Short mmCIF file of C-alpha atoms and ligand atoms in Angstrom, two decimals:
data_model
loop_
_atom_site.label_atom_id
_atom_site.label_comp_id
_atom_site.label_asym_id
_atom_site.label_seq_id
_atom_site.Cartn_x
_atom_site.Cartn_y
_atom_site.Cartn_z
CA MET A 1 2.56 41.08 -8.29
CA ASP A 2 5.69 43.10 -9.05
CA PHE A 3 9.10 41.40 -9.32
CA SER A 4 11.12 44.58 -9.92
CA PHE A 5 13.35 46.43 -7.49
CA THR A 6 12.80 50.17 -7.05
CA ALA A 7 15.04 52.63 -8.92
CA GLU A 8 16.62 53.55 -5.58
CA GLN A 9 17.35 49.91 -4.70
CA GLN A 10 18.84 49.31 -8.14
CA ARG A 11 21.03 52.43 -7.86
CA TYR A 12 22.39 51.27 -4.52
CA ALA A 13 23.03 47.74 -5.86
CA ASP A 14 24.90 49.24 -8.85
CA GLN A 15 26.97 51.39 -6.48
CA ILE A 16 27.90 48.36 -4.38
CA ARG A 17 28.71 46.28 -7.48
CA GLU A 18 31.10 48.97 -8.72
CA PHE A 19 32.71 49.39 -5.28
CA ALA A 20 32.99 45.62 -4.74
CA GLU A 21 34.51 44.91 -8.15
CA GLU A 22 37.09 47.64 -7.67
CA ARG A 23 37.90 47.52 -3.95
CA VAL A 24 36.91 44.04 -2.70
CA ALA A 25 37.16 41.40 -5.44
CA PRO A 26 40.92 41.88 -6.04
CA PHE A 27 41.60 40.66 -2.47
CA TYR A 28 39.24 37.65 -2.36
CA GLN A 29 41.81 34.98 -3.23
CA GLU A 30 44.56 36.66 -1.23
CA GLY A 31 42.43 36.33 1.93
CA ASP A 32 42.21 32.57 1.34
CA VAL A 33 46.00 32.33 1.26
CA THR A 34 46.80 34.64 4.18
CA GLY A 35 43.80 33.49 6.25
CA GLU A 36 43.38 37.06 7.45
CA MET A 37 40.78 39.77 7.01
CA ARG A 38 42.23 43.00 5.58
CA PRO A 39 42.49 45.45 8.51
CA GLY A 40 40.83 48.33 6.65
CA LEU A 41 37.90 46.28 5.33
CA PRO A 42 35.21 47.10 7.94
CA ALA A 43 35.84 50.84 7.58
CA GLU A 44 35.68 50.60 3.78
CA LEU A 45 32.43 48.65 3.95
CA ALA A 46 31.06 51.18 6.43
CA GLY A 47 32.01 53.97 4.00
CA GLN A 48 29.50 52.48 1.55
CA GLY A 49 26.79 52.25 4.22
CA LEU A 50 27.11 48.46 4.35
CA MET A 51 27.72 48.12 8.10
CA GLY A 52 24.71 50.31 8.87
CA LEU A 53 22.17 48.85 6.46
CA ARG A 54 19.78 47.94 9.30
CA VAL A 55 20.78 50.80 11.60
CA PRO A 56 18.21 53.64 11.64
CA VAL A 57 19.26 56.95 10.05
CA GLU A 58 19.14 58.71 13.48
CA GLN A 59 21.93 56.40 14.66
CA GLY A 60 24.12 56.92 11.61
CA GLY A 61 22.86 54.04 9.45
CA LEU A 62 21.08 53.79 6.12
CA GLY A 63 17.82 52.53 7.64
CA ALA A 64 17.53 50.25 4.62
CA GLY A 65 14.84 47.62 4.22
CA CYS A 66 15.55 43.90 4.19
CA VAL A 67 15.21 43.60 0.39
CA THR A 68 17.83 46.34 -0.08
CA THR A 69 20.06 44.58 2.46
CA GLY A 70 19.74 41.37 0.44
CA LEU A 71 20.66 43.18 -2.78
CA ALA A 72 23.74 44.72 -1.19
CA LEU A 73 24.89 41.36 0.20
CA GLU A 74 24.44 39.71 -3.20
CA GLU A 75 26.68 42.30 -4.85
CA LEU A 76 29.33 41.90 -2.17
CA ALA A 77 29.17 38.09 -2.29
CA ARG A 78 29.83 38.13 -6.05
CA ALA A 79 33.11 39.88 -5.26
CA ASP A 80 34.15 38.29 -1.95
CA PHE A 81 31.93 35.84 -0.08
CA ASN A 82 33.91 36.25 3.13
CA ALA A 83 33.68 40.04 3.17
CA CYS A 84 29.93 39.49 3.63
CA TYR A 85 30.22 38.12 7.17
CA GLY A 86 30.84 41.54 8.75
CA VAL A 87 27.88 43.00 6.87
CA LEU A 88 25.64 40.03 7.64
CA GLN A 89 26.39 40.06 11.38
CA ALA A 90 25.99 43.84 11.55
CA ALA A 91 22.60 43.56 9.81
CA LEU A 92 21.40 40.77 12.08
CA ILE A 93 22.67 42.17 15.37
CA ALA A 94 21.58 45.76 14.58
CA ASP A 95 18.12 44.41 13.79
CA VAL A 96 18.05 42.52 17.09
CA ILE A 97 19.11 45.69 18.95
CA VAL A 98 16.54 47.86 17.16
CA HIS A 99 13.73 45.47 18.04
CA ASN A 100 14.76 44.47 21.58
CA ALA A 101 17.01 47.11 23.18
CA THR A 102 16.04 50.27 25.07
CA SER A 103 16.41 53.66 23.37
CA GLU A 104 19.45 54.39 25.58
CA GLN A 105 21.12 51.11 24.49
CA ARG A 106 20.32 51.79 20.83
CA ALA A 107 21.96 55.22 21.06
CA ARG A 108 24.99 53.68 22.82
CA TRP A 109 25.59 50.72 20.49
CA LEU A 110 24.22 51.36 17.01
CA PRO A 111 26.38 54.31 15.82
CA ALA A 112 29.55 52.27 16.42
CA ILE A 113 28.15 49.35 14.38
CA ALA A 114 27.16 51.62 11.48
CA SER A 115 30.58 53.30 11.40
CA GLY A 116 32.48 49.98 11.43
CA ARG A 117 34.17 50.88 14.76
CA ALA A 118 32.34 47.95 16.37
CA LEU A 119 32.76 44.65 14.53
CA VAL A 120 30.11 42.33 15.91
CA ALA A 121 29.88 38.57 16.31
CA LEU A 122 27.03 36.26 17.18
CA CYS A 123 28.08 34.03 20.08
CA LEU A 124 25.61 31.16 20.39
CA THR A 125 27.14 27.79 19.49
CA GLU A 126 29.08 25.81 22.12
CA PRO A 127 31.22 22.70 21.82
CA GLU A 128 28.40 20.57 23.29
CA HIS A 129 25.37 22.45 21.90
CA GLY A 130 24.88 23.47 18.26
CA SER A 131 21.55 22.67 16.59
CA ASP A 132 19.97 22.25 20.02
CA ALA A 133 20.78 25.86 20.84
CA ALA A 134 18.19 26.14 23.63
CA ALA A 135 20.37 23.74 25.65
CA ILE A 136 23.43 26.07 25.80
CA GLY A 137 25.40 25.88 29.02
CA LEU A 138 27.64 28.99 29.19
CA ARG A 139 26.83 30.32 32.67
CA ALA A 140 26.13 33.91 33.64
CA GLU A 141 26.71 33.71 37.41
CA PRO A 142 25.23 36.51 39.59
CA ASP A 143 28.07 38.75 40.88
CA GLY A 144 26.20 39.78 44.05
CA SER A 145 25.63 43.38 42.95
CA GLY A 146 22.98 42.97 40.26
CA GLY A 147 25.29 41.92 37.45
CA TRP A 148 26.84 38.66 36.23
CA ARG A 149 30.17 37.01 35.41
CA LEU A 150 30.30 34.83 32.28
CA HIS A 151 32.04 31.46 32.42
CA GLY A 152 32.24 28.94 29.57
CA VAL A 153 33.11 28.41 25.93
CA LYS A 154 31.53 29.54 22.67
CA THR A 155 32.75 27.87 19.52
CA SER A 156 32.48 28.37 15.75
CA ILE A 157 32.08 32.12 16.10
CA MET A 158 32.45 33.79 12.71
CA LEU A 159 34.67 36.89 12.99
CA GLY A 160 35.52 35.60 16.47
CA ALA A 161 39.19 36.38 15.90
CA TYR A 162 38.45 40.05 15.16
CA ALA A 163 35.13 41.05 16.71
CA THR A 164 35.15 43.93 19.19
CA HIS A 165 31.64 43.09 20.45
CA GLY A 166 29.46 40.03 20.69
CA LEU A 167 25.80 39.22 21.11
CA VAL A 168 26.42 36.51 23.69
CA PHE A 169 23.76 34.01 24.75
CA ALA A 170 24.25 32.76 28.32
CA ARG A 171 22.29 30.81 30.89
CA THR A 172 21.02 33.03 33.71
CA GLY A 173 18.23 30.69 34.81
CA GLY A 174 17.20 27.05 34.79
CA PRO A 175 17.31 24.56 31.94
CA GLY A 176 15.64 25.14 28.57
CA ALA A 177 14.90 28.14 26.40
CA ARG A 178 13.50 30.33 29.20
CA GLY A 179 16.76 30.25 31.14
CA VAL A 180 18.75 32.00 28.38
CA THR A 181 19.60 35.71 28.32
CA ALA A 182 21.22 37.72 25.49
CA PHE A 183 24.00 40.19 26.35
CA TYR A 184 25.73 42.74 24.11
CA LEU A 185 29.32 42.78 25.40
CA GLY A 186 32.76 44.12 24.57
CA LEU A 187 35.11 41.24 23.73
CA ASP A 188 38.44 43.07 23.88
CA ASP A 189 39.03 41.96 27.45
CA ALA A 190 41.71 39.82 29.07
CA ARG A 191 38.94 37.56 30.40
CA VAL A 192 38.09 36.47 26.83
CA THR A 193 40.57 34.09 25.17
CA ARG A 194 40.31 33.51 21.44
CA ALA A 195 41.55 30.48 19.48
CA ARG A 196 41.16 30.35 15.70
CA THR A 197 39.94 27.25 13.88
CA ARG A 198 41.55 25.89 10.69
CA ASP A 199 38.80 25.53 8.12
CA LEU A 200 37.99 24.22 4.65
CA GLY A 201 36.81 27.67 3.61
CA GLY A 202 35.88 31.10 4.93
CA ARG A 203 39.50 31.50 5.91
CA ALA A 204 39.60 35.29 5.96
CA ALA A 205 36.54 35.50 8.22
CA GLY A 206 38.34 34.50 11.45
CA ARG A 207 36.14 31.69 12.81
CA ALA A 208 37.22 31.15 16.40
CA GLU A 209 36.49 29.62 19.78
CA LEU A 210 36.02 32.11 22.62
CA GLU A 211 36.58 31.16 26.24
CA PHE A 212 34.93 33.39 28.83
CA ASP A 213 36.69 33.39 32.17
CA GLY A 214 34.60 35.69 34.37
CA LEU A 215 33.78 38.42 31.84
CA PRO A 216 31.54 40.91 33.70
CA ALA A 217 28.07 41.74 32.34
CA SER A 218 25.85 44.48 33.76
CA PRO A 219 22.04 44.82 33.57
CA GLY A 220 22.65 47.63 31.04
CA GLU A 221 24.15 45.04 28.69
CA VAL A 222 21.12 42.73 28.69
CA VAL A 223 19.24 42.76 25.37
CA GLY A 224 15.49 42.32 25.60
CA GLY A 225 15.21 41.28 29.25
CA GLU A 226 16.47 38.47 31.46
CA GLY A 227 15.36 35.03 30.29
CA LEU A 228 14.13 36.35 26.94
CA GLY A 229 17.30 35.62 24.92
CA PHE A 230 15.87 32.59 23.26
CA VAL A 231 12.13 33.07 23.30
CA GLN A 232 12.21 36.71 22.10
CA VAL A 233 15.62 37.89 20.84
CA MET A 234 16.22 34.79 18.68
CA ARG A 235 13.04 35.54 16.76
CA GLY A 236 15.05 38.03 14.71
CA PHE A 237 17.13 35.19 13.36
CA ASP A 238 14.86 33.85 10.64
CA TYR A 239 15.51 36.73 8.32
CA SER A 240 19.29 36.26 8.39
CA ARG A 241 18.63 32.83 6.85
CA ALA A 242 17.26 34.59 3.75
CA LEU A 243 20.31 36.88 3.65
CA ILE A 244 22.67 33.91 3.92
CA SER A 245 20.78 32.18 1.10
CA LEU A 246 21.35 35.20 -1.13
CA MET A 247 25.08 35.28 -0.30
CA CYS A 248 25.41 31.64 -1.37
CA LEU A 249 23.29 32.07 -4.49
CA ALA A 250 25.27 35.13 -5.58
CA ALA A 251 28.62 33.35 -5.22
CA ALA A 252 27.22 30.49 -7.30
CA GLY A 253 25.65 32.91 -9.79
CA VAL A 254 28.94 34.63 -10.57
CA SER A 255 30.55 31.19 -11.00
CA LEU A 256 27.86 30.22 -13.53
CA ASP A 257 28.32 33.58 -15.33
CA GLU A 258 32.02 32.83 -15.63
CA ALA A 259 31.32 29.30 -16.87
CA ASN A 260 28.90 30.60 -19.52
CA GLU A 261 31.52 33.10 -20.69
CA HIS A 262 34.12 30.35 -20.80
CA VAL A 263 32.06 28.02 -22.99
CA ARG A 264 31.28 30.84 -25.40
CA THR A 265 34.97 31.13 -26.22
CA ARG A 266 36.60 27.78 -25.40
CA GLN A 267 37.10 25.87 -28.67
CA ALA A 268 36.85 22.07 -28.91
CA PHE A 269 35.79 19.67 -31.64
CA GLY A 270 35.74 22.47 -34.19
CA GLY A 271 33.78 25.17 -32.35
CA PRO A 272 32.84 26.71 -29.00
CA LEU A 273 32.07 24.27 -26.19
CA GLY A 274 28.76 25.94 -25.42
CA ARG A 275 27.09 24.45 -28.49
CA PHE A 276 27.16 20.98 -26.89
CA GLN A 277 24.02 20.30 -24.89
CA GLY A 278 26.06 18.21 -22.45
CA VAL A 279 27.85 21.45 -21.54
CA ALA A 280 25.04 24.01 -21.85
CA PHE A 281 22.15 22.11 -20.22
CA PRO A 282 23.71 21.63 -16.78
CA LEU A 283 24.54 25.34 -16.70
CA ALA A 284 20.95 26.18 -17.68
CA GLU A 285 19.57 23.75 -15.12
CA HIS A 286 21.60 25.18 -12.22
CA ALA A 287 20.73 28.74 -13.29
CA GLY A 288 17.07 27.78 -12.91
CA TYR A 289 17.55 26.39 -9.40
CA LEU A 290 19.45 29.50 -8.29
CA ARG A 291 16.72 31.73 -9.69
CA ALA A 292 13.94 29.83 -7.93
CA ALA A 293 15.77 29.77 -4.58
CA ARG A 294 16.48 33.50 -4.94
CA LEU A 295 12.74 34.21 -5.23
CA LEU A 296 12.12 32.30 -2.02
CA ALA A 297 14.78 34.36 -0.21
CA TYR A 298 13.41 37.65 -1.52
CA GLU A 299 9.87 36.63 -0.59
CA ALA A 300 11.08 36.23 2.99
CA LEU A 301 12.81 39.62 2.97
CA TRP A 302 9.80 41.28 1.39
CA LEU A 303 7.51 39.77 4.03
CA LYS A 304 9.74 41.11 6.79
CA ASP A 305 9.72 44.56 5.17
CA GLN A 306 5.89 44.37 5.26
CA GLY A 307 5.99 43.59 8.99
CA ARG A 308 4.91 40.00 8.27
CA ASP A 309 6.46 36.73 9.41
CA PRO A 310 9.28 35.59 7.07
CA ALA A 311 9.99 32.31 8.91
CA VAL A 312 8.60 29.78 6.41
CA PRO A 313 10.19 31.06 3.17
CA ALA A 314 13.38 32.10 5.04
CA ASN A 315 13.86 28.59 6.42
CA MET A 316 12.82 26.95 3.14
CA ALA A 317 15.44 29.09 1.39
CA LYS A 318 18.16 28.26 3.94
CA ALA A 319 17.38 24.54 3.65
CA TRP A 320 17.80 24.63 -0.12
CA ALA A 321 19.85 27.61 -1.35
CA PRO A 322 23.28 26.72 0.11
CA ARG A 323 23.00 23.19 -1.34
CA ALA A 324 21.80 24.53 -4.72
CA ALA A 325 24.71 26.97 -4.64
CA VAL A 326 27.25 24.27 -3.78
CA GLU A 327 26.01 22.15 -6.70
CA ALA A 328 26.12 25.12 -9.10
CA CYS A 329 29.64 26.07 -7.95
CA HIS A 330 30.71 22.47 -8.50
CA GLN A 331 29.21 22.39 -12.00
CA ALA A 332 30.87 25.71 -12.91
CA LEU A 333 34.22 24.34 -11.70
CA LEU A 334 33.85 21.19 -13.83
CA THR A 335 32.91 23.26 -16.87
CA PHE A 336 36.36 24.88 -16.77
CA GLY A 337 38.06 21.45 -16.88
CA GLN A 338 41.57 21.43 -15.43
CA LEU A 339 41.49 25.22 -15.06
CA GLY A 340 38.56 25.00 -12.66
CA TRP A 341 40.55 22.72 -10.37
CA SER A 342 43.40 25.25 -10.30
CA GLU A 343 43.57 27.91 -7.63
CA SER A 344 44.46 30.48 -10.29
CA LEU A 345 40.66 30.92 -10.60
CA PRO A 346 38.35 31.56 -7.61
CA LEU A 347 35.95 28.70 -8.49
CA ALA A 348 37.32 26.12 -6.05
CA GLN A 349 37.49 28.70 -3.27
CA ARG A 350 33.86 29.73 -3.78
CA LEU A 351 32.82 26.07 -3.56
CA ARG A 352 34.73 25.63 -0.27
CA ASP A 353 33.43 28.92 1.12
CA VAL A 354 29.78 28.21 0.31
CA ILE A 355 29.83 24.72 1.89
CA GLY A 356 30.33 26.40 5.29
CA LEU A 357 26.88 27.93 5.12
CA GLU A 358 25.25 24.56 4.59
CA ILE A 359 26.07 24.29 8.31
CA GLY A 360 26.36 27.85 9.69
CA ASP A 361 23.19 29.50 11.06
CA GLY A 362 21.31 26.19 11.04
CA THR A 363 21.72 23.11 8.89
CA ALA A 364 19.20 21.98 6.26
CA GLN A 365 17.74 19.50 8.76
CA VAL A 366 17.22 22.14 11.42
CA THR A 367 15.69 24.68 9.05
CA ARG A 368 13.36 21.95 7.74
CA LEU A 369 12.35 21.23 11.34
CA VAL A 370 11.22 24.86 11.60
CA VAL A 371 9.23 24.56 8.37
CA ALA A 372 7.72 21.21 9.37
CA ARG A 373 6.67 22.62 12.72
CA ARG A 374 4.78 25.39 10.91
CA LEU A 375 3.20 23.03 8.37
CA LEU A 376 2.24 20.26 10.80
CA GLY A 377 1.67 22.32 13.93
CA ARG A 378 3.83 22.56 17.07
CA GLU A 379 2.21 19.48 18.62
CA HIS A 380 3.99 17.37 15.98
CA ALA A 381 7.41 18.91 16.70
CA PRO A 382 10.02 16.72 18.42
C1 FAD B 401 30.77 28.64 8.39
C2 FAD B 401 30.11 28.60 9.73
C3 FAD B 401 29.79 29.75 10.38
C4 FAD B 401 29.22 29.72 11.65
N1 FAD B 401 29.00 30.90 12.30
C5 FAD B 401 28.54 30.87 13.57
C6 FAD B 401 28.45 32.08 14.33
O1 FAD B 401 28.83 33.15 13.85
N2 FAD B 401 27.99 32.00 15.60
C7 FAD B 401 27.58 30.83 16.16
O2 FAD B 401 27.15 30.86 17.30
N3 FAD B 401 27.67 29.66 15.48
C8 FAD B 401 28.14 29.66 14.20
N4 FAD B 401 28.31 28.48 13.51
C9 FAD B 401 27.91 27.23 14.14
C10 FAD B 401 26.66 26.64 13.52
O3 FAD B 401 25.54 27.44 13.72
C11 FAD B 401 26.50 25.22 14.05
O4 FAD B 401 27.62 24.48 13.60
C12 FAD B 401 25.20 24.57 13.59
O5 FAD B 401 24.11 25.16 14.22
C13 FAD B 401 25.20 23.06 13.82
O6 FAD B 401 25.58 22.73 15.12
P1 FAD B 401 26.73 21.63 15.38
O7 FAD B 401 27.87 21.97 14.49
O8 FAD B 401 26.97 21.54 16.83
O9 FAD B 401 26.12 20.28 14.83
P2 FAD B 401 25.12 19.29 15.60
O10 FAD B 401 24.02 20.07 16.24
O11 FAD B 401 25.90 18.38 16.45
O12 FAD B 401 24.51 18.48 14.38
C14 FAD B 401 25.27 17.48 13.70
C15 FAD B 401 24.44 16.94 12.54
O13 FAD B 401 23.21 16.39 13.05
C16 FAD B 401 22.10 17.01 12.41
N5 FAD B 401 21.01 17.21 13.39
C17 FAD B 401 21.07 17.78 14.61
N6 FAD B 401 19.86 17.79 15.20
C18 FAD B 401 19.00 17.21 14.31
C19 FAD B 401 17.62 16.89 14.32
N7 FAD B 401 16.83 17.22 15.37
N8 FAD B 401 17.08 16.31 13.23
C20 FAD B 401 17.85 15.99 12.16
N9 FAD B 401 19.17 16.24 12.09
C21 FAD B 401 19.74 16.84 13.16
C22 FAD B 401 22.62 18.35 11.92
O14 FAD B 401 21.85 18.83 10.82
C23 FAD B 401 24.04 18.01 11.53
O15 FAD B 401 24.10 17.47 10.23
C24 FAD B 401 28.91 28.49 12.25
C25 FAD B 401 29.22 27.30 11.59
C26 FAD B 401 29.84 27.34 10.36
C27 FAD B 401 30.22 26.06 9.67
#
């Protein structure tokens, strides 16, 4: 067993840490106030290879493994949790395209993702169907000449306010999972109306509702085959749960680092606060939880890099890591006393931002359902 990253992985992580501290972190709190993503951000991230982590080299990406992708996201999340969404979605959707699209589609779509020209969103959730995603109702109606027109509403779409393209799941057939098809579609179209949501956190990431009013979709925009959107394309989704876990853990980790630094220097009762066990032990305890959850997430990514199934550790990580991160962020905030409550520090914002991913991409209950199904067998699944 070897717990170390390769020299190449470590070099890339160091590069991203330096870039993120210099070019990304200074804007984290500003994004919370303006509620907007910086216009140049995707291009800057692409300049570091971050939008093309999972895009093969032939299509202009880095062709990086999943472990390297996790490392890069951790470094970015330490600086700006919300800047991660573009990188996360690009990694997930590029991976879906690589594994499910034709070579012609890969050549058409992937270079734009890697260069940051295409900002991609995952369009699955609907107002009436969230956890029960196989029940989605957005209709792809046949247009009479081999294509479709999309009618319906997607909600809670991260980057929905900005995305140029979406991986859109729509119903082309009957009820249930086998009636769902995945399309890769341009969203800059008058037949797509966007409405932003006002949120507790993640404010610079443009979560939005998208209404489709007859958006055309051609057979060349189907990913993986008609009716395979859920049963095949969605299989790529487990690994993004490990990536999300690492984002949350990294945001909490930097908060704990800051809290440790604070209690080294903050004087009370005749010395530094850190010498009181009531202060130091909770920080040590949360550091242990973050470390354990991080191993689970990296096990999932490592398994996927080996061509093995990451579903169990990825879903275990997603069920636990965001909650562990929320609790660690909360403890770090309290450790700063009144300063932690103030928005002059990013601690409160990190807490609000991380809570979102207790819900996004599957709640703890839903990810535990996946694990339970594997442990008990499908016949015991609801
Ligand atoms: C920050 C954030 C980002 C998101 N990004 C995207 C995105 O980019 N694209 C996208 O398509 N969606 C996105 N979502 C939507 C997200 O995936 C859904 O909100 C999530 O899947 C839950 O669906 P729901 O909100 O409809 O809740 P519901 O499905 O209505 O669930 C409500 C509650 O019931 C629980 N529950 C439901 N079913 C069960 C069950 N069988 N057993 C036990 N408990 C159950 C849930 O855990 C939850 O606590 C995002 C959400 C957030 C908050």
